[in-house]
Coordinates of C-alpha atoms in Angstrom, one line a residue:
M978 CA -17.0 -1.1 29.0
S979 CA -13.5 -1.5 29.9
A980 CA -11.4 0.3 32.8
H981 CA -10.0 2.7 30.1
T982 CA -13.0 3.2 28.4
L983 CA -14.2 4.4 31.9
L984 CA -11.2 6.6 32.6
A985 CA -11.7 8.2 28.9
E986 CA -15.0 9.8 30.0
A987 CA -13.9 13.2 30.2
G988 CA -16.8 14.4 31.3
C989 CA -17.9 12.8 34.0
H990 CA -16.5 14.0 37.7
I991 CA -18.1 14.7 41.1
Q992 CA -19.4 17.9 40.5
H993 CA -20.7 17.3 37.3
G994 CA -23.8 15.5 38.5
C995 CA -23.1 12.2 37.2
A996 CA -22.5 9.0 39.2
F997 CA -19.4 7.3 39.9
P998 CA -18.6 4.8 36.9
A999 CA -17.3 1.9 39.4
P1000 CA -15.4 -0.4 37.9
G1001 CA -16.6 -4.1 37.7
L1002 CA -16.9 -7.0 35.9
N1003 CA -16.5 -5.0 32.8
S1004 CA -13.3 -4.1 33.5
F1005 CA -12.2 -7.7 32.7
D1006 CA -14.4 -8.1 29.5
F1007 CA -12.9 -6.5 26.1
K1008 CA -14.3 -6.7 22.2
P1009 CA -12.8 -9.1 20.1
I1010 CA -10.1 -8.4 17.8
F1011 CA -11.1 -10.5 15.4
S1012 CA -13.7 -13.5 15.5
I1013 CA -13.8 -16.7 13.4
G1014 CA -17.3 -18.3 13.6
S1015 CA -18.3 -18.4 17.5
F1016 CA -14.6 -18.2 18.3
D1017 CA -13.7 -14.9 19.5
F1018 CA -10.0 -13.6 19.9
T1019 CA -9.7 -11.0 22.8
K1020 CA -6.9 -9.0 24.2
P1021 CA -5.9 -11.2 26.9
M1022 CA -5.8 -14.2 24.5
L1023 CA -3.3 -11.8 23.0
L1024 CA -1.5 -11.0 25.8
A1025 CA -0.9 -14.7 26.8
I1026 CA 0.2 -15.3 22.9
L1027 CA 2.9 -12.7 23.5
C1028 CA 4.1 -13.8 26.6
M1029 CA 4.4 -17.2 25.3
L1030 CA 6.5 -15.6 22.7
L1031 CA 8.7 -13.4 25.3
V1032 CA 9.4 -16.5 27.0
V1033 CA 10.4 -18.7 24.4
G1034 CA 12.4 -16.1 22.6
F1035 CA 14.4 -14.8 25.6
F1036 CA 15.6 -18.2 26.3
W1037 CA 16.5 -19.2 23.0
A1038 CA 18.5 -15.9 22.3
A1039 CA 20.2 -16.4 25.9
F1040 CA 20.8 -20.1 25.4
S1041 CA 20.9 -20.7 21.2
K1042 CA 24.9 -19.9 21.0
P1043 CA 25.7 -20.2 24.9
K1044 CA 29.5 -19.2 25.7
M1045 CA 31.8 -20.4 28.7
V1046 CA 32.2 -16.2 29.4
P1047 CA 28.3 -15.3 29.2
G1048 CA 27.3 -12.1 28.0
K1049 CA 24.2 -10.1 29.3
L1050 CA 21.6 -11.7 27.9
Q1051 CA 22.8 -15.2 28.6
L1052 CA 23.9 -13.9 32.1
V1053 CA 20.5 -13.5 33.1
G1054 CA 18.8 -16.2 31.7
E1055 CA 21.4 -18.2 33.7
I1056 CA 20.3 -16.3 37.1
G1057 CA 16.5 -16.8 36.3
Y1058 CA 17.2 -20.5 35.4
T1059 CA 19.4 -21.2 38.3
F1060 CA 16.9 -19.4 40.5
V1061 CA 14.2 -21.9 39.9
A1062 CA 16.7 -24.8 39.9
R1063 CA 17.9 -23.9 43.1
S1064 CA 15.2 -22.2 45.0
I1065 CA 12.4 -24.5 43.6
A1066 CA 13.5 -27.7 42.4
R1067 CA 16.3 -28.7 44.3
E1068 CA 15.1 -27.4 47.5
V1069 CA 11.6 -29.2 47.0
I1070 CA 12.3 -32.4 45.1
G1071 CA 16.5 -33.0 45.6
K1072 CA 18.4 -34.4 43.0
K1073 CA 15.6 -35.5 41.3
G1074 CA 14.2 -32.5 40.4
D1075 CA 16.9 -31.4 38.1
K1076 CA 15.3 -32.8 35.1
Y1077 CA 12.0 -31.0 35.9
V1078 CA 13.6 -27.8 36.2
P1079 CA 12.7 -26.7 32.2
F1080 CA 9.3 -27.6 33.0
L1081 CA 9.5 -25.8 36.1
A1082 CA 11.1 -22.5 34.8
S1083 CA 8.6 -22.3 31.9
I1084 CA 5.7 -22.1 34.3
F1085 CA 7.4 -19.5 36.8
F1086 CA 8.3 -17.1 33.5
F1087 CA 5.1 -17.4 31.8
V1088 CA 2.9 -17.0 34.6
W1089 CA 5.5 -14.2 35.9
F1090 CA 5.1 -12.3 32.6
M1091 CA 1.6 -12.5 32.3
N1092 CA 0.9 -11.1 35.4
I1093 CA 3.6 -8.3 34.9
M1094 CA 1.3 -7.4 31.9
S1095 CA -0.7 -5.6 34.1
I1096 CA 1.6 -2.7 34.8
I1097 CA 2.8 -2.7 30.9
P1098 CA 1.8 0.3 28.9
F1099 CA -1.0 -0.3 26.3
A1100 CA -1.1 -3.9 28.0
Q1101 CA -2.5 -3.0 31.7
F1102 CA -4.0 -6.2 32.1
P1103 CA -2.7 -9.1 33.9
A1104 CA -4.1 -12.4 31.4
T1105 CA -3.9 -14.3 34.6
S1106 CA -7.0 -12.2 36.0
R1107 CA -9.0 -14.4 33.5
F1108 CA -9.7 -17.7 35.0
A1109 CA -9.5 -19.5 32.3
F1110 CA -5.6 -19.3 32.1
P1111 CA -5.0 -20.1 35.6
V1112 CA -7.3 -23.2 35.2
G1113 CA -5.4 -24.1 32.0
L1114 CA -2.0 -23.9 33.7
A1115 CA -3.4 -25.9 37.1
A1116 CA -4.6 -28.6 34.7
L1117 CA -1.3 -28.9 33.3
V1118 CA 0.2 -29.3 36.2
F1119 CA -2.2 -31.5 37.4
I1120 CA -1.9 -33.8 34.6
T1121 CA 1.5 -33.8 35.6
Y1122 CA 0.9 -34.8 38.7
M1123 CA -1.1 -37.5 38.1
Y1124 CA 1.1 -38.7 35.1
L1125 CA 4.1 -39.1 37.2
T1126 CA 2.3 -40.8 40.6
F1127 CA 0.8 -43.9 38.1
K1128 CA 4.2 -43.8 36.3
T1129 CA 6.5 -44.1 39.4
H1130 CA 4.2 -46.3 41.1
G1131 CA 1.8 -48.5 39.0
F1132 CA -2.1 -48.1 39.5
R1133 CA -2.2 -49.8 42.6
G1134 CA 0.7 -47.8 44.0
G1135 CA -0.9 -44.8 42.4
I1136 CA -3.7 -45.0 44.4
K1137 CA -2.3 -45.9 47.3
N1138 CA 0.1 -42.9 47.3
L1139 CA -2.9 -40.8 46.3
V1140 CA -5.3 -41.8 49.1
W1141 CA -3.9 -44.7 51.8
I1142 CA -2.6 -43.4 55.1
P1143 CA -1.2 -46.6 56.8
G1144 CA -1.6 -47.3 60.6
L1145 CA -5.1 -46.2 61.0
P1146 CA -7.9 -47.5 63.1
K1147 CA -10.0 -49.6 60.7
P1148 CA -13.1 -47.5 61.4
L1149 CA -11.3 -44.1 60.3
V1150 CA -10.3 -45.8 56.9
P1151 CA -13.2 -44.9 54.6
L1152 CA -13.4 -41.4 56.0
I1153 CA -9.6 -40.8 55.7
V1154 CA -9.5 -42.2 51.9
L1155 CA -12.8 -39.8 51.1
L1156 CA -10.7 -36.9 52.7
E1157 CA -7.2 -37.9 50.8
F1158 CA -8.9 -38.3 47.4
I1159 CA -11.0 -34.7 48.1
Q1160 CA -7.6 -33.2 48.9
N1161 CA -5.4 -34.6 46.2
V1162 CA -7.5 -34.7 43.2
I1163 CA -9.8 -32.1 43.7
T1164 CA -8.9 -29.3 45.7
R1165 CA -5.2 -29.1 44.6
P1166 CA -6.1 -28.4 41.3
F1167 CA -8.8 -26.1 42.5
T1168 CA -6.7 -24.0 44.7
L1169 CA -3.9 -23.7 42.5
A1170 CA -5.8 -21.7 40.1
V1171 CA -8.1 -20.1 42.2
R1172 CA -4.9 -18.9 44.3
L1173 CA -3.4 -17.2 41.2
W1174 CA -6.8 -15.7 39.7
A1175 CA -8.0 -14.3 43.1
N1176 CA -5.0 -12.4 43.6
M1177 CA -4.5 -11.1 40.1
F1178 CA -8.2 -10.3 39.8
A1179 CA -8.1 -8.4 43.0
G1180 CA -4.7 -6.9 42.3
H1181 CA -6.0 -5.3 39.0
M1182 CA -9.4 -3.9 40.7
L1183 CA -7.6 -2.1 43.2
I1184 CA -5.5 -0.3 40.7
V1185 CA -8.6 0.2 38.5
M1186 CA -10.7 1.7 41.2
F1187 CA -8.1 4.0 42.8
S1188 CA -7.3 5.2 38.9
V1189 CA -11.2 6.3 38.1
A1190 CA -11.5 7.3 41.4
T1191 CA -8.4 9.7 40.7
W1192 CA -10.2 11.4 37.7
Y1193 CA -13.7 11.2 38.8
L1194 CA -12.5 13.5 42.2
L1195 CA -10.0 15.7 39.9
T1196 CA -12.2 19.0 39.8
P1197 CA -11.2 22.7 41.1
S1198 CA -12.7 22.1 44.4
A1199 CA -11.6 20.4 48.1
F1200 CA -11.7 17.1 46.2
T1201 CA -8.8 17.6 44.6
A1202 CA -6.7 16.9 47.4
V1203 CA -8.9 13.6 47.8
A1204 CA -8.0 13.0 44.3
G1205 CA -4.5 13.3 45.2
G1206 CA -4.7 10.8 47.9
S1207 CA -6.3 8.2 45.6
F1208 CA -3.5 8.6 42.7
A1209 CA -1.1 8.1 45.4
L1210 CA -2.8 4.8 46.6
A1211 CA -3.4 4.0 42.6
I1212 CA 0.8 4.1 42.5
F1213 CA 1.4 2.5 45.8
M1214 CA -1.1 -0.5 44.6
T1215 CA 0.8 -0.5 41.5
A1216 CA 4.2 -0.7 43.1
F1217 CA 2.9 -3.4 45.6
E1218 CA 1.5 -5.3 42.8
L1219 CA 4.9 -5.7 41.4
L1220 CA 5.9 -8.0 44.1
I1221 CA 2.8 -9.7 44.1
Q1222 CA 3.1 -10.6 40.5
F1223 CA 6.5 -12.2 41.4
L1224 CA 5.0 -14.0 44.4
Q1225 CA 2.3 -15.6 42.6
A1226 CA 4.7 -16.8 40.3
Y1227 CA 7.0 -18.1 42.7
I1228 CA 4.0 -19.7 45.0
F1229 CA 2.3 -21.6 41.9
T1230 CA 5.8 -22.9 40.7
L1231 CA 6.7 -23.9 44.2
L1232 CA 3.2 -25.5 44.6
A1233 CA 3.8 -27.3 41.3
S1234 CA 7.1 -28.6 42.8
I1235 CA 5.5 -30.1 45.6
Y1236 CA 3.1 -31.8 43.6
I1237 CA 5.6 -33.4 41.3
Q1238 CA 7.9 -34.3 44.7
G1239 CA 4.7 -36.0 46.3
A1240 CA 4.4 -38.3 43.0
L1241 CA 8.1 -39.2 43.2
E1242 CA 8.2 -40.2 46.7
E1243 CA 6.2 -42.9 48.6
G1244 CA 3.0 -41.6 50.5
H1245 CA 2.6 -41.0 54.0

């Protein structure tokens, strides 16, 4: 049962003797829109595809016929692209980062659009709160990181870039090599995915919780005041989520640029 189904249970109020329909993991599960064999196409998949089409369609419309004096759409596109180029790519990677701006801009706007779906009417669900989407994006960044590391430094140089710190006392070398391997090869993609997923999961859960509580407490009694407070918190959390959605897209892209910078430069 989704959060929207919980809210639709009009007969469930605190004075009607029914228990509070607390949202849980069921708020993140959806019935398949259609199925092909064992493959189920669900709402989060649809939202991810829509976000991809929005990103591609927006930038295609903005830059397919660029003008010296930009129109409104081109101007917005240039502002967004320049933000990623100057605030992330150039700031972290330097001049070498110019060639990676399209990659980083695509990641930023795709993640941001998927996050924003949480507050869009009829969508009302951040696709990035399903762990598979952050994992897929983190895997893409990690593959790029590994590819650039070994392409830039070769096989031996790439290994050295990942795990070697010069000047260590010999007894510490095995331990530090192991720790560097865990950090650069295992921890980085894991934390990159979990950070985005956990923030979107928690934010959506809080909004659903306060929304369901508002309806549950909305009765002709003193609980109406409490329901009003719950509703105010739901509005506040929705506004706060706007900031979090942007910040998480920014942080994800910033970390991706840091990994690229580390792949291009000499290790330690």
